[in-house]
Coordinates of C-alpha atoms and ligand atoms in Angstrom, one line a residue:
M1 CA 0.5 0.0 -0.4
S2 CA 1.2 3.3 -0.8
E3 CA 0.5 6.9 0.1
R4 CA 0.5 9.8 -2.2
P5 CA 3.2 12.1 -1.0
V6 CA 1.8 15.2 1.1
G7 CA 2.9 18.5 -1.4
A8 CA 3.8 21.8 0.1
K9 CA 0.4 22.3 -0.5
D10 CA -1.7 20.3 1.5
K11 CA 0.7 20.6 4.0
L12 CA -0.1 24.3 4.3
I13 CA -3.9 23.5 3.7
A14 CA -3.2 21.2 6.5
S15 CA -1.6 23.5 9.0
K16 CA -4.4 26.2 8.5
E17 CA -7.2 23.5 9.2
Q18 CA -5.2 22.6 12.0
W19 CA -5.0 26.3 13.3
A20 CA -8.7 26.2 12.9
R21 CA -9.5 23.1 15.0
E22 CA -6.9 24.7 18.0
G23 CA -8.5 27.9 17.8
R24 CA -5.0 29.3 17.2
L25 CA -4.4 33.4 17.4
L26 CA -7.5 34.3 19.5
T27 CA -6.5 36.4 22.4
G28 CA -9.4 38.1 23.8
Q29 CA -7.7 40.8 23.4
P30 CA -9.3 44.4 23.5
S31 CA -8.3 46.5 20.1
A32 CA -6.4 48.9 19.9
D33 CA -8.1 51.9 17.9
R34 CA -6.5 51.1 13.9
L35 CA -5.1 47.5 14.3
P36 CA -7.6 44.5 15.4
P37 CA -7.4 42.2 18.0
G38 CA -4.5 39.9 17.9
Q39 CA -2.8 41.3 15.0
R40 CA 0.4 42.8 14.6
R41 CA 1.5 45.4 12.4
V42 CA 4.3 44.8 9.3
K43 CA 5.5 46.8 6.6
E44 CA 6.0 44.5 4.1
W45 CA 3.6 42.6 2.5
P46 CA 3.8 38.9 2.8
V47 CA 2.8 36.6 -0.8
L48 CA -0.4 33.8 0.8
D49 CA -1.9 31.6 -1.4
L50 CA -2.1 27.9 -2.8
G51 CA 0.7 27.7 -4.4
V52 CA -0.3 27.5 -7.4
T53 CA 0.1 31.0 -9.2
P54 CA -2.4 31.2 -12.7
G55 CA -0.5 32.8 -15.8
V56 CA -3.5 34.4 -17.2
T57 CA -2.2 37.7 -18.7
R58 CA -3.9 40.9 -19.5
S59 CA -5.1 40.0 -22.7
D60 CA -6.7 36.6 -22.2
W61 CA -7.8 37.9 -18.7
R62 CA -11.3 38.0 -18.4
L63 CA -14.2 39.5 -15.8
T64 CA -17.5 37.6 -15.6
M65 CA -20.1 38.6 -13.6
E66 CA -23.4 36.3 -13.5
G67 CA -26.3 34.9 -11.0
S68 CA -28.8 37.3 -10.0
I69 CA -28.2 40.1 -11.9
A70 CA -30.1 42.1 -14.5
N71 CA -27.1 43.3 -16.8
P72 CA -25.4 39.8 -17.1
T73 CA -21.7 41.5 -17.8
R74 CA -18.5 40.5 -19.4
W75 CA -15.5 43.1 -19.3
D76 CA -12.4 42.1 -20.7
W77 CA -8.7 44.5 -20.1
R78 CA -9.6 47.5 -21.9
E79 CA -13.1 47.7 -20.9
F80 CA -12.4 46.9 -17.4
L81 CA -10.0 49.8 -17.5
A82 CA -12.5 52.1 -19.7
Q83 CA -14.8 52.2 -16.4
P84 CA -14.4 55.1 -13.9
Q85 CA -11.4 54.4 -11.4
V86 CA -11.0 55.4 -8.4
K87 CA -8.2 55.3 -5.7
I88 CA -8.4 54.0 -2.1
I89 CA -6.1 53.5 0.8
S90 CA -7.2 50.6 3.2
D91 CA -5.0 48.5 5.8
I92 CA -5.0 44.9 5.0
H93 CA -5.8 42.0 8.0
C94 CA -5.1 39.3 7.3
V95 CA -5.9 35.6 9.6
T96 CA -2.2 34.6 10.0
A97 CA -2.7 37.8 12.4
W98 CA -0.3 40.6 9.6
S99 CA -2.0 43.6 9.4
R100 CA -0.4 46.1 6.5
Y101 CA -1.8 49.9 7.0
D102 CA -2.0 52.2 3.9
N103 CA -2.2 50.5 0.9
N104 CA -2.9 52.8 -2.3
W105 CA -5.5 50.6 -4.6
E106 CA -6.3 52.1 -7.6
G107 CA -9.2 50.3 -10.1
V108 CA -13.1 49.7 -9.9
S109 CA -14.8 50.5 -6.4
A110 CA -17.7 47.5 -6.1
L111 CA -20.4 50.6 -6.2
H112 CA -19.8 51.4 -9.6
L113 CA -19.8 47.7 -11.1
L114 CA -22.7 47.0 -8.7
S115 CA -24.2 50.6 -10.4
V116 CA -23.6 48.5 -14.6
V117 CA -24.9 45.1 -13.3
K118 CA -28.0 45.7 -11.2
P119 CA -28.0 42.9 -8.8
K120 CA -31.9 41.6 -8.3
P121 CA -33.8 41.8 -5.5
E122 CA -33.3 37.8 -5.0
A123 CA -29.2 38.7 -4.8
R124 CA -28.3 38.1 -1.5
F125 CA -24.6 36.8 -1.2
V126 CA -20.9 37.9 -3.7
I127 CA -19.0 34.7 -4.5
F128 CA -15.8 35.0 -6.1
H129 CA -14.4 32.7 -8.3
S130 CA -10.7 32.4 -9.2
Y131 CA -8.5 31.5 -11.8
D132 CA -6.4 29.1 -9.4
G133 CA -9.7 27.7 -8.9
Y134 CA -10.2 29.8 -4.7
T135 CA -13.3 30.5 -4.2
T136 CA -14.7 33.1 -1.4
N137 CA -18.4 34.3 0.1
V138 CA -20.0 38.1 1.2
P139 CA -22.8 39.1 2.1
L140 CA -23.8 41.8 -0.8
A141 CA -24.5 44.3 1.5
V142 CA -20.1 43.3 2.9
F143 CA -19.5 44.1 -1.2
A144 CA -21.4 47.0 -1.5
A145 CA -19.4 49.5 0.7
P146 CA -17.5 52.3 -0.6
D147 CA -14.4 50.9 0.3
V148 CA -14.2 47.8 -1.3
V149 CA -12.5 47.7 -4.9
I150 CA -11.7 45.7 -7.5
A151 CA -8.1 46.4 -8.2
H152 CA -5.3 46.6 -10.7
S153 CA -2.6 48.5 -9.0
W154 CA -0.8 48.9 -5.6
E155 CA 0.9 52.1 -5.1
G156 CA 1.0 53.5 -8.1
E157 CA 2.4 50.0 -9.9
E158 CA 0.3 47.3 -11.8
L159 CA -0.4 44.2 -9.4
T160 CA 1.8 41.7 -9.6
T161 CA 0.8 38.3 -10.1
R162 CA 1.7 37.0 -6.9
H163 CA -0.2 39.6 -5.5
G164 CA -3.3 38.6 -8.1
G165 CA -2.6 40.4 -10.5
P166 CA -4.1 41.2 -13.6
V167 CA -7.0 42.2 -10.9
R168 CA -8.0 41.4 -8.0
V169 CA -10.7 41.9 -4.6
V170 CA -9.7 44.1 -2.5
I171 CA -12.9 43.9 0.8
P172 CA -10.6 46.5 3.9
K173 CA -13.3 45.2 6.4
R174 CA -12.6 41.0 6.3
Y175 CA -10.0 39.3 6.9
F176 CA -7.9 39.5 3.3
W177 CA -8.8 35.4 2.2
K178 CA -11.9 37.4 1.5
S179 CA -9.7 39.4 -0.9
A180 CA -9.7 37.0 -3.9
K181 CA -6.8 37.3 -6.1
W182 CA -6.9 36.3 -10.0
L183 CA -10.2 37.1 -10.3
R184 CA -12.6 35.0 -12.8
V185 CA -16.4 35.6 -12.0
I186 CA -18.6 37.3 -10.1
E187 CA -21.5 35.5 -8.9
F188 CA -24.4 37.3 -7.5
S189 CA -26.8 34.7 -5.7
P190 CA -29.7 34.1 -3.3
V191 CA -27.8 31.7 -1.4
D192 CA -25.1 31.9 0.2
K193 CA -22.1 29.6 -0.7
P194 CA -19.0 28.8 1.8
G195 CA -15.5 29.4 -0.4
F196 CA -12.5 27.9 0.2
W197 CA -11.3 28.6 3.0
E198 CA -14.8 28.9 4.6
N199 CA -15.2 25.1 4.5
R200 CA -12.0 24.4 6.0
G201 CA -12.9 25.7 9.7
Y202 CA -12.6 29.3 8.8
H203 CA -15.8 31.9 10.3
N204 CA -17.7 32.8 6.9
D205 CA -17.9 36.6 7.6
G206 CA -14.4 37.2 9.1
D207 CA -14.5 40.5 9.9
P208 CA -11.6 41.2 11.9
W209 CA -12.7 43.7 14.4
K210 CA -15.0 40.5 16.2
E211 CA -11.9 38.4 15.5
E212 CA -14.2 35.9 13.4
R213 CA -10.8 33.8 12.5
Y214 CA -12.9 30.2 12.9
E215 CA -16.2 28.8 13.2
Ligands
MTE1 N1 -7.8 33.2 -5.5 C1 -6.6 33.2 -4.6 N2 -7.1 34.3 -3.8 C2 -6.8 34.1 -2.6 C3 -6.2 33.2 -1.9 C4 -5.5 32.0 -2.6 O1 -5.5 31.2 -2.1 N3 -6.1 32.5 -3.5 N4 -5.4 33.8 -1.2 C5 -5.9 33.9 0.0 C6 -5.6 34.7 1.6 S1 -5.4 33.0 2.6 C7 -4.9 35.9 1.6 S2 -4.1 35.7 3.1 C8 -4.5 36.4 0.7 C9 -3.2 37.1 0.6 O2 -3.1 37.9 -0.1 P1 -1.5 37.8 -0.9 O3 -1.3 37.4 -1.1 O4 -1.3 39.4 -1.9 O5 -1.1 38.7 0.4 O6 -5.2 36.5 -0.6 C10 -6.7 35.8 -0.6 N5 -7.1 35.5 -2.3
MO2 MO1 -4.5 34.5 4.5

């Protein structure tokens, strides 16, 4: 009987599942004004993903918006850049306890995107699907915040591939696992669909201020 060797990706997933079981990093500390409970500030920007970096180029990239919306829409790179652009500065809070302040993002605001696709009344959840097979979910009300951006640039430079370029989601008010890299599809749904980490012990809402790390 032979077992499949455990790859780096499986190890990473297994160790993060273990963290969820053990309730690692749950401190219950009171929060400082800007730093959510249990977080520490970093200056660099760590890379965290499943170790599968999809090589989607800007010319191959498409963003499909589908589901419970009046205007199903697909943008290629040029159409995406032709939308009104916003610059938003926000803090990153990763569930592995690092926070990075004052990230300059540029891209299309969620509010503009919503004005284009026009969610139907039954749409209550937003599911992001990425080119690496990753998925993650938020309530429509969380997506529809003025600081949520579908970003193509960081600090005035095109988003690098390892940080999710061509295009990633940025949802400052949730742990960073909700900010899908290599965004491919935005699905609007009447029912919630927990994603990759939400199905592996991580909290469905993931609000850093409530320290919603694990379910
Ligand atoms: N497509 C995709 N998006 C993803 C992930 C991933 O594995 N695939 N990892 C998430 C996690 S757990 C974190 S902490 C952040 C990390 O983003 P960064 O590598 O740019 O810091 O991306 C999130 N978005
Ligand atoms: Mo993460």
